[in-house]
Every structure is written in C-alpha cells, then in structure tokens.
Amino acid sequence: MAAARSALASAGRAANEAVSFVVFMLLDVVEVLLCVVYKVADYMLEGAWRPCYCSSSSSSGAAAASGKIVVSERGGSKVVSMLSSTKLHLEDISDTLYTRPSVLAGAASATRSPSTRRGGVRAPQPAASATTATVTVHSAIVQMLRGKIGVDGDGGKQHKPYPSPRWSDCHCANCNPADAGRLFVHVEAPTDGAATEEDVLFIHGFISSSGFWTETVLPNVSTEARARRRLFAVDLLGFGRSPKPADSLYTLREHVEMIERSVIERHGVKSFHIVAHSLGSILALALAVKYPAAVRSLTLVAPPYFPVPRGEVGTQYVLRTVAPRRVWPAIAFGASVACWYEHLSRTVSIVLCKHHRLWELAFRVFTLYR
C-alpha cells in the first residue's frame, strides 16, 4: 500500500511538472504579446509608453550618468544620485525585478554549470579598468528615475511627467489621496484626553491594508488597553488609501521613510511596539534596526523566512521558492503569475483593482450586505 501511494505521488508530481511546463510556456508567449499591446495602449492613451522590466537590457554607469542620474561608488556602496538631494542605493533594488527568465530559458540554464547559470552563482567577471565604471543599471530603472526627476536622457531635456493615476488605474478618491506625501494612518487614541503610556504600530502584509487590523484585531482590544495606548494602523505605500506614485520603485527604504514621515514624525512617536504581518514583518525588522532604542517589542505574524542554501543567489532562490511556476497548488499558480509576469499581473490588476468598487458591491449583494 505504501509503495502504491508513493508511486501515485510520484506520478502526480510528474504530471504537475509536465502540465506546468506547457502552461507557463504559453504564459511566456502571452506575456510577450501583452508587452506589445500595453506599449501601444500606453502610447495612444498617455502619449508615451512606460519602461518595463521584461527586457534584459541594461545601461552602464556612464550611460546612467546622463540626464542628471549619476552612478557612483561610495564606501563600498553603489549609489544612484538623482539631482543633489535624493539617493537610491542599487542594493535597494532586487534583481528579481528584472531577472525573470522564461520557462525555456530557465530550463536551458538548469543544464549549465552551477557557476554559470542565471539563478545560481554568477560566473567570474573580468577585472574592471580603473577608469571605467563597472556598475550596470537596468534600462527600465534608468527611465523610471528620469521620469521621477522630470529629466530626459537627451541633453538634460525636460521629461514629461508620467501621469498618475494611469489609464489602467482606478481613479476613485480612496485610491488617489489628496496628500501624496504621507500614508493613510488609522489612529485610535484615548478619548478622555489622558496621557498615553505606549504607542503600538500595526503593519499589514502583501495585498492587504490597514483593514487587516481595524476589522479584526483593534475592535477586540480591551477598554483598559485602549485607555493608555495609541494604536496606529497604516496603509503601506501603494496599498489601500495611501499614495500609489507612478514613479516609485517601492523599495524597502521608501516604505520605511514613508512610515517615519507619516507616523513617527507626524505623531511625535518616541518609543513604540510593532505588530506586523507577512511583508510587514520585513518592514518591522528594518524599523527595529534603524530605531533599536525606540522599538520596545516586535510581534511578527507569519514572517517570510527562507533559509538560502550555500551557493545560491538569495533573491532568485526565494523567487523560485515563493513562485515555483506550478499549476498546483492553486496558491502557487497565483503567486507565480504575480511574481513572474509583469504584464499579466497588470491585466489582473485592471480586472480586479481598477473595478474594485464593482467587486465590492457584488460581494455585498452576495453576502446580503453583511
């Protein structure tokens, strides 16, 4: 009996891998077609197409230096300087943003030596000349930065700002707040004006919002606990009722800085507890590292932790673990579409996010307005 179960399990895994290979190879083709479709649609509706990450092109440090975008190395850290006041460390930008080989490319790389395949240890690179910049920046990132500072690459000419919201985005007031410089923060404080003893910051996870806390945890906080605490639940950058800037790269640094500006500085928070879920756990750890004396405790719910085997590139290993490009289980299929396919994900966002009010109405009717 055990042998039969083992044989069935092996057959099921083999069938899953075979079907997945065909399905995701077809999705690779659809992704290429959607790239062309969206470029045409963006050009027709916005007057220009936006950079995307599906190409493998990159710009050298010298090329990136044009248009007031300067790549330099300072203290062992590569820095992209925009104008004179804003800096973006290249280490902030995960290579999973632009290194997503197709199924066929991934299968081909798997047959190579571990020292040369794309998802493994990188092949040794030739020594750099003392006078030549060796830093490379993906061309889409360079274009995003040019759009962010309003500078084109041709002689410093002014670049037309990218529209926000875009034609494919929702245009409602909740999705496009008037204050684009701060996050939406739900605050609950003692109503009797008594001095608070402690502050608690709640940070939600991916594909979520402050409602994750305000509709589940906060209503169950006791009266005694509320009497001496301020409770903050944020909508992270790009989520819920917070700004969704078209020129943001949504790096860890940007998320942390927005939390600082919207909660710590605005509300005069001196010390605080953090309760975080999933993606929010990463931001909670970043805040704890930045404010070791101010963070009094960390409560992490389902933190994403993936031990990386020796010899693997961490970002690529985690990408393959979280999104294994399999049709089963269903959650793996959904994660794979979201993580590997930029334009397919945009299509899903148009269907679900752009029309979220219609979906919300449908769910209310379905649940009899409960």
Tab-separated table of C-alpha atoms in Angstrom:
chain	number	residue	atom	x	y	z
A	1	MET	CA	0.000	0.000	0.000
A	2	ALA	CA	2.798	2.380	0.891
A	3	ALA	CA	4.511	1.605	-2.396
A	4	ALA	CA	1.298	2.356	-4.296
A	5	ARG	CA	0.869	5.703	-2.531
A	6	SER	CA	4.483	6.589	-3.281
A	7	ALA	CA	4.008	5.685	-6.933
A	8	LEU	CA	0.821	7.769	-7.161
A	9	ALA	CA	2.546	10.736	-5.506
A	10	SER	CA	5.460	10.489	-7.946
A	11	ALA	CA	3.072	10.261	-10.897
A	12	GLY	CA	1.154	13.279	-9.609
A	13	ARG	CA	4.331	15.337	-9.261
A	14	ALA	CA	5.453	14.346	-12.748
A	15	ALA	CA	2.054	15.270	-14.220
A	16	ASN	CA	2.088	18.584	-12.353
A	17	GLU	CA	5.551	19.410	-13.698
A	18	ALA	CA	4.640	18.435	-17.256
A	19	VAL	CA	1.385	20.410	-17.298
A	20	SER	CA	3.075	23.347	-15.583
A	21	PHE	CA	5.840	23.431	-18.186
A	22	VAL	CA	3.311	23.680	-21.015
A	23	VAL	CA	1.055	26.190	-19.236
A	24	PHE	CA	3.853	28.551	-18.256
A	25	MET	CA	5.485	28.285	-21.660
A	26	LEU	CA	2.175	29.504	-23.115
A	27	LEU	CA	2.041	32.247	-20.499
A	28	ASP	CA	5.533	33.331	-21.594
A	29	VAL	CA	4.147	33.839	-25.101
A	30	VAL	CA	1.093	35.701	-23.781
A	31	GLU	CA	3.386	37.937	-21.715
A	32	VAL	CA	5.359	38.948	-24.821
A	33	LEU	CA	2.141	39.759	-26.693
A	34	LEU	CA	0.767	41.766	-23.751
A	35	CYS	CA	4.006	43.752	-23.595
A	36	VAL	CA	3.378	44.957	-27.155
A	37	VAL	CA	-0.337	45.556	-26.507
A	38	TYR	CA	0.306	47.689	-23.418
A	39	LYS	CA	3.065	49.681	-25.087
A	40	VAL	CA	0.666	50.576	-27.897
A	41	ALA	CA	-2.189	51.319	-25.475
A	42	ASP	CA	0.046	53.450	-23.233
A	43	TYR	CA	1.346	55.396	-26.221
A	44	MET	CA	-2.147	56.025	-27.571
A	45	LEU	CA	-3.712	56.985	-24.232
A	46	GLU	CA	-0.788	58.697	-22.464
A	47	GLY	CA	1.437	59.891	-25.301
A	48	ALA	CA	4.371	57.682	-24.291
A	49	TRP	CA	4.996	54.131	-23.213
A	50	ARG	CA	6.425	53.360	-19.844
A	51	PRO	CA	9.548	51.293	-19.200
A	52	CYS	CA	9.025	47.654	-18.321
A	53	TYR	CA	11.301	45.018	-16.849
A	54	CYS	CA	10.666	42.162	-19.277
A	55	SER	CA	13.660	43.141	-21.429
A	56	SER	CA	17.185	42.160	-20.463
A	57	SER	CA	18.741	45.449	-21.499
A	58	SER	CA	20.879	47.479	-19.134
A	59	SER	CA	22.739	50.736	-19.092
A	60	SER	CA	26.323	51.135	-17.990
A	61	GLY	CA	27.350	53.521	-15.276
A	62	ALA	CA	28.423	56.050	-17.894
A	63	ALA	CA	25.090	55.885	-19.682
A	64	ALA	CA	23.203	56.139	-16.432
A	65	ALA	CA	25.118	59.272	-15.607
A	66	SER	CA	23.321	61.167	-18.354
A	67	GLY	CA	20.181	63.107	-17.538
A	68	LYS	CA	21.412	64.081	-14.061
A	69	ILE	CA	21.450	60.440	-12.934
A	70	VAL	CA	24.919	59.645	-11.637
A	71	VAL	CA	26.145	56.205	-10.608
A	72	SER	CA	28.982	56.305	-8.117
A	73	GLU	CA	30.592	54.087	-5.519
A	74	ARG	CA	30.912	55.437	-2.006
A	75	GLY	CA	32.160	53.459	0.957
A	76	GLY	CA	31.712	50.182	-0.895
A	77	SER	CA	28.078	51.000	-1.665
A	78	LYS	CA	26.830	51.733	-5.165
A	79	VAL	CA	24.624	54.819	-5.231
A	80	VAL	CA	22.393	56.301	-7.878
A	81	SER	CA	22.258	60.066	-7.284
A	82	MET	CA	19.286	61.998	-8.643
A	83	LEU	CA	19.916	65.738	-8.715
A	84	SER	CA	21.660	66.638	-5.457
A	85	SER	CA	19.312	65.661	-2.646
A	86	THR	CA	17.902	62.186	-3.320
A	87	LYS	CA	19.949	58.993	-3.364
A	88	LEU	CA	18.893	55.471	-4.205
A	89	HIS	CA	21.209	52.584	-3.353
A	90	LEU	CA	21.356	49.926	-6.040
A	91	GLU	CA	21.282	47.299	-3.296
A	92	ASP	CA	17.730	48.507	-2.522
A	93	ILE	CA	16.531	47.200	-5.888
A	94	SER	CA	16.077	43.427	-6.026
A	95	ASP	CA	17.339	41.753	-9.177
A	96	THR	CA	14.085	39.762	-9.212
A	97	LEU	CA	12.516	42.923	-10.595
A	98	TYR	CA	14.286	42.484	-13.917
A	99	THR	CA	15.865	38.992	-13.868
A	100	ARG	CA	12.951	36.690	-14.600
A	101	PRO	CA	13.945	34.199	-17.309
A	102	SER	CA	11.271	32.425	-19.308
A	103	VAL	CA	10.483	28.746	-18.756
A	104	LEU	CA	12.633	27.716	-21.723
A	105	ALA	CA	15.495	29.971	-20.616
A	106	GLY	CA	15.234	28.596	-17.100
A	107	ALA	CA	15.288	25.012	-18.376
A	108	ALA	CA	18.339	25.786	-20.511
A	109	SER	CA	20.182	27.442	-17.629
A	110	ALA	CA	19.454	24.452	-15.395
A	111	THR	CA	21.562	22.272	-17.708
A	112	ARG	CA	24.580	24.542	-17.381
A	113	SER	CA	27.236	24.517	-14.724
A	114	PRO	CA	26.077	25.955	-11.356
A	115	SER	CA	28.792	28.586	-11.692
A	116	THR	CA	27.294	29.996	-14.887
A	117	ARG	CA	23.524	29.576	-14.657
A	118	ARG	CA	21.470	32.707	-14.146
A	119	GLY	CA	19.793	31.669	-10.926
A	120	GLY	CA	22.949	30.289	-9.292
A	121	VAL	CA	26.411	31.594	-8.513
A	122	ARG	CA	27.471	34.170	-11.035
A	123	ALA	CA	30.329	33.456	-13.378
A	124	PRO	CA	33.572	35.319	-12.645
A	125	GLN	CA	33.679	38.680	-14.359
A	126	PRO	CA	36.786	40.210	-15.928
A	127	ALA	CA	38.690	42.674	-13.810
A	128	ALA	CA	37.482	46.252	-14.206
A	129	SER	CA	39.624	49.037	-15.517
A	130	ALA	CA	40.500	51.716	-13.019
A	131	THR	CA	38.955	54.359	-15.233
A	132	THR	CA	35.825	52.504	-16.393
A	133	ALA	CA	32.641	52.305	-14.333
A	134	THR	CA	31.573	48.675	-13.869
A	135	VAL	CA	28.155	49.382	-12.385
A	136	THR	CA	25.219	48.423	-14.599
A	137	VAL	CA	21.678	49.611	-14.087
A	138	HIS	CA	18.692	48.098	-15.843
A	139	SER	CA	17.457	50.473	-18.530
A	140	ALA	CA	13.894	50.441	-17.148
A	141	ILE	CA	15.197	51.694	-13.789
A	142	VAL	CA	17.139	54.490	-15.504
A	143	GLN	CA	13.989	55.524	-17.386
A	144	MET	CA	11.955	55.390	-14.174
A	145	LEU	CA	14.451	57.680	-12.447
A	146	ARG	CA	14.441	60.095	-15.394
A	147	GLY	CA	10.672	60.222	-15.190
A	148	LYS	CA	10.866	60.738	-11.422
A	149	ILE	CA	13.053	63.841	-11.679
A	150	GLY	CA	11.491	65.086	-14.920
A	151	VAL	CA	14.682	64.852	-16.961
A	152	ASP	CA	15.162	63.107	-20.284
A	153	GLY	CA	18.382	61.436	-21.332
A	154	ASP	CA	18.949	63.650	-24.370
A	155	GLY	CA	20.958	66.639	-23.254
A	156	GLY	CA	19.064	67.061	-19.981
A	157	LYS	CA	15.818	67.965	-21.739
A	158	GLN	CA	12.755	68.170	-19.530
A	159	HIS	CA	10.862	64.884	-19.423
A	160	LYS	CA	7.080	64.891	-19.448
A	161	PRO	CA	5.985	63.568	-16.025
A	162	TYR	CA	4.293	60.204	-16.030
A	163	PRO	CA	0.535	60.541	-15.467
A	164	SER	CA	-0.809	59.367	-12.149
A	165	PRO	CA	-3.216	57.694	-11.935
A	166	ARG	CA	-2.719	55.931	-15.220
A	167	TRP	CA	-5.482	54.934	-17.604
A	168	SER	CA	-5.304	51.387	-16.254
A	169	ASP	CA	-5.612	52.515	-12.610
A	170	CYS	CA	-8.668	53.192	-10.507
A	171	HIS	CA	-9.491	56.906	-10.339
A	172	CYS	CA	-11.554	56.937	-7.128
A	173	ALA	CA	-10.661	59.221	-4.200
A	174	ASN	CA	-9.657	56.337	-1.916
A	175	CYS	CA	-7.093	55.063	-4.413
A	176	ASN	CA	-5.760	58.563	-5.138
A	177	PRO	CA	-5.460	60.516	-1.869
A	178	ALA	CA	-5.034	64.284	-1.964
A	179	ASP	CA	-1.964	64.126	0.314
A	180	ALA	CA	0.579	62.266	-1.800
A	181	GLY	CA	3.368	62.832	0.710
A	182	ARG	CA	2.016	60.721	3.580
A	183	LEU	CA	0.499	57.331	4.176
A	184	PHE	CA	-3.068	56.821	5.317
A	185	VAL	CA	-2.928	56.108	9.047
A	186	HIS	CA	-5.841	54.860	11.143
A	187	VAL	CA	-5.334	56.227	14.666
A	188	GLU	CA	-7.144	55.206	17.835
A	189	ALA	CA	-6.246	57.172	20.960
A	190	PRO	CA	-7.775	57.646	24.434
A	191	THR	CA	-10.888	59.803	24.101
A	192	ASP	CA	-10.698	61.330	27.574
A	193	GLY	CA	-7.519	63.229	26.790
A	194	ALA	CA	-5.431	61.176	29.200
A	195	ALA	CA	-1.713	60.905	28.548
A	196	THR	CA	-0.738	57.774	26.667
A	197	GLU	CA	1.875	55.445	28.065
A	198	GLU	CA	2.593	53.392	24.963
A	199	ASP	CA	2.243	53.512	21.191
A	200	VAL	CA	1.599	50.444	19.033
A	201	LEU	CA	2.189	50.368	15.268
A	202	PHE	CA	0.358	47.773	13.149
A	203	ILE	CA	1.811	46.973	9.708
A	204	HIS	CA	-0.137	44.832	7.247
A	205	GLY	CA	1.190	42.376	4.666
A	206	PHE	CA	1.108	42.000	0.898
A	207	ILE	CA	-2.202	42.525	-0.962
A	208	SER	CA	-3.744	43.942	2.208
A	209	SER	CA	-4.383	47.213	4.032
A	210	SER	CA	-4.930	48.674	7.482
A	211	GLY	CA	-8.331	46.983	7.371
A	212	PHE	CA	-6.497	43.731	8.169
A	213	TRP	CA	-6.115	45.145	11.693
A	214	THR	CA	-9.027	47.577	12.044
A	215	GLU	CA	-11.613	44.915	11.161
A	216	THR	CA	-10.143	42.034	13.165
A	217	VAL	CA	-7.733	42.933	15.968
A	218	LEU	CA	-8.450	46.521	17.006
A	219	PRO	CA	-12.187	46.008	17.730
A	220	ASN	CA	-11.153	43.339	20.263
A	221	VAL	CA	-8.630	45.455	22.163
A	222	SER	CA	-9.873	45.844	25.709
A	223	THR	CA	-11.025	49.158	27.147
A	224	GLU	CA	-8.221	49.006	29.713
A	225	ALA	CA	-5.604	48.637	26.987
A	226	ARG	CA	-7.078	51.473	24.930
A	227	ALA	CA	-7.093	53.782	27.936
A	228	ARG	CA	-3.313	54.143	27.909
A	229	ARG	CA	-2.236	53.377	24.357
A	230	ARG	CA	-2.299	54.953	20.921
A	231	LEU	CA	-2.905	52.437	18.152
A	232	PHE	CA	-1.653	53.164	14.626
A	233	ALA	CA	-2.595	51.021	11.612
A	234	VAL	CA	-1.025	52.152	8.331
A	235	ASP	CA	-1.786	51.555	4.683
A	236	LEU	CA	1.649	50.956	3.193
A	237	LEU	CA	2.879	52.819	0.127
A	238	GLY	CA	0.901	51.541	-2.857
A	239	PHE	CA	-1.808	49.899	-0.744
A	240	GLY	CA	-5.276	50.858	0.443
A	241	ARG	CA	-5.857	54.589	0.794
A	242	SER	CA	-2.174	55.527	0.679
A	243	PRO	CA	-0.427	57.161	-2.306
A	244	LYS	CA	0.489	54.972	-5.269
A	245	PRO	CA	3.165	57.049	-7.042
A	246	ALA	CA	3.791	56.009	-10.618
A	247	ASP	CA	7.483	56.894	-10.346
A	248	SER	CA	8.216	54.869	-7.206
A	249	LEU	CA	10.321	51.714	-7.205
A	250	TYR	CA	8.673	50.691	-3.895
A	251	THR	CA	11.946	49.763	-2.230
A	252	LEU	CA	12.356	48.862	1.427
A	253	ARG	CA	13.916	52.265	2.016
A	254	GLU	CA	10.915	54.092	0.515
A	255	HIS	CA	8.461	52.118	2.660
A	256	VAL	CA	10.415	52.817	5.853
A	257	GLU	CA	10.807	56.523	5.079
A	258	MET	CA	7.068	56.887	4.465
A	259	ILE	CA	6.286	55.209	7.800
A	260	GLU	CA	8.725	57.568	9.502
A	261	ARG	CA	7.136	60.620	7.885
A	262	SER	CA	3.534	59.530	8.397
A	263	VAL	CA	3.663	58.043	11.905
A	264	ILE	CA	6.876	58.621	13.836
A	265	GLU	CA	7.455	62.263	12.887
A	266	ARG	CA	3.857	63.381	12.386
A	267	HIS	CA	2.530	61.955	15.653
A	268	GLY	CA	5.625	62.515	17.765
A	269	VAL	CA	6.215	58.836	18.472
A	270	LYS	CA	9.220	58.359	20.768
A	271	SER	CA	9.026	54.654	21.555
A	272	PHE	CA	6.658	52.031	20.265
A	273	HIS	CA	5.695	48.395	19.883
A	274	ILE	CA	5.313	46.886	16.400
A	275	VAL	CA	2.827	44.217	15.360
A	276	ALA	CA	3.375	43.123	11.746
A	277	HIS	CA	2.099	40.505	9.339
A	278	SER	CA	3.905	38.843	6.413
A	279	LEU	CA	5.521	41.563	4.246
A	280	GLY	CA	5.065	43.986	7.132
A	281	SER	CA	7.439	41.832	9.189
A	282	ILE	CA	10.304	42.828	6.886
A	283	LEU	CA	9.497	46.495	7.391
A	284	ALA	CA	9.174	45.930	11.150
A	285	LEU	CA	12.676	44.455	11.266
A	286	ALA	CA	14.015	47.368	9.205
A	287	LEU	CA	12.451	49.839	11.654
A	288	ALA	CA	13.882	47.912	14.606
A	289	VAL	CA	17.351	48.070	13.055
A	290	LYS	CA	17.004	51.806	12.424
A	291	TYR	CA	15.451	52.595	15.826
A	292	PRO	CA	16.902	49.983	18.221
A	293	ALA	CA	16.319	52.136	21.304
A	294	ALA	CA	12.790	53.182	20.331
A	295	VAL	CA	11.284	49.809	19.380
A	296	ARG	CA	10.147	48.184	22.626
A	297	SER	CA	8.874	44.901	21.189
A	298	LEU	CA	8.282	43.081	17.907
A	299	THR	CA	5.352	40.765	17.223
A	300	LEU	CA	5.732	39.127	13.807
A	301	VAL	CA	2.817	37.147	12.382
A	302	ALA	CA	3.754	34.711	9.582
A	303	PRO	CA	7.091	36.396	8.779
A	304	PRO	CA	8.582	35.342	5.427
A	305	TYR	CA	11.779	33.441	6.163
A	306	PHE	CA	13.589	31.278	3.625
A	307	PRO	CA	16.986	29.787	4.508
A	308	VAL	CA	19.097	30.063	1.360
A	309	PRO	CA	21.379	27.125	0.501
A	310	ARG	CA	25.062	27.829	0.123
A	311	GLY	CA	25.999	28.824	-3.426
A	312	GLU	CA	22.538	30.192	-4.323
A	313	VAL	CA	21.692	33.819	-5.089
A	314	GLY	CA	19.265	34.615	-2.280
A	315	THR	CA	16.805	36.733	-4.237
A	316	GLN	CA	16.500	34.237	-7.085
A	317	TYR	CA	16.189	31.284	-4.715
A	318	VAL	CA	13.371	32.934	-2.770
A	319	LEU	CA	11.609	33.863	-6.018
A	320	ARG	CA	11.686	30.243	-7.167
A	321	THR	CA	10.511	29.074	-3.733
A	322	VAL	CA	7.621	31.501	-3.365
A	323	ALA	CA	6.594	31.274	-7.017
A	324	PRO	CA	7.651	27.821	-8.295
A	325	ARG	CA	5.763	28.133	-11.611
A	326	ARG	CA	3.451	25.230	-10.898
A	327	VAL	CA	-0.273	24.990	-11.680
A	328	TRP	CA	-0.916	23.134	-8.430
A	329	PRO	CA	-1.498	24.030	-5.667
A	330	ALA	CA	-3.636	26.973	-6.736
A	331	ILE	CA	-1.829	29.401	-4.424
A	332	ALA	CA	1.455	28.515	-6.151
A	333	PHE	CA	-0.107	29.247	-9.541
A	334	GLY	CA	-1.412	32.626	-8.388
A	335	ALA	CA	1.909	33.579	-6.810
A	336	SER	CA	3.764	32.502	-9.940
A	337	VAL	CA	1.622	34.652	-12.229
A	338	ALA	CA	2.035	37.653	-9.909
A	339	CYS	CA	5.802	37.263	-9.493
A	340	TRP	CA	6.976	36.160	-12.939
A	341	TYR	CA	4.692	38.057	-15.314
A	342	GLU	CA	4.652	41.846	-15.206
A	343	HIS	CA	2.047	42.380	-17.926
A	344	LEU	CA	-0.210	39.500	-16.935
A	345	SER	CA	-0.219	40.935	-13.422
A	346	ARG	CA	-1.194	44.305	-14.843
A	347	THR	CA	-4.099	42.646	-16.638
A	348	VAL	CA	-5.258	41.048	-13.380
A	349	SER	CA	-4.976	44.442	-11.666
A	350	ILE	CA	-7.132	46.073	-14.346
A	351	VAL	CA	-9.803	43.419	-13.902
A	352	LEU	CA	-9.776	43.363	-10.090
A	353	CYS	CA	-8.270	46.619	-8.768
A	354	LYS	CA	-9.480	49.129	-11.333
A	355	HIS	CA	-13.022	47.836	-10.853
A	356	HIS	CA	-12.787	47.161	-7.108
A	357	ARG	CA	-15.967	49.135	-6.369
A	358	LEU	CA	-17.934	46.830	-8.643
A	359	TRP	CA	-16.439	43.766	-6.976
A	360	GLU	CA	-17.167	45.187	-3.509
A	361	LEU	CA	-20.795	45.777	-4.494
A	362	ALA	CA	-21.028	42.237	-5.867
A	363	PHE	CA	-19.666	40.780	-2.632
A	364	ARG	CA	-22.071	42.856	-0.544
A	365	VAL	CA	-25.003	41.629	-2.606
A	366	PHE	CA	-23.718	38.047	-2.467
A	367	THR	CA	-23.370	38.188	1.324
A	368	LEU	CA	-26.718	40.002	1.730
A	369	TYR	CA	-24.939	43.226	2.805
A	370	ARG	CA	-23.380	41.647	5.872
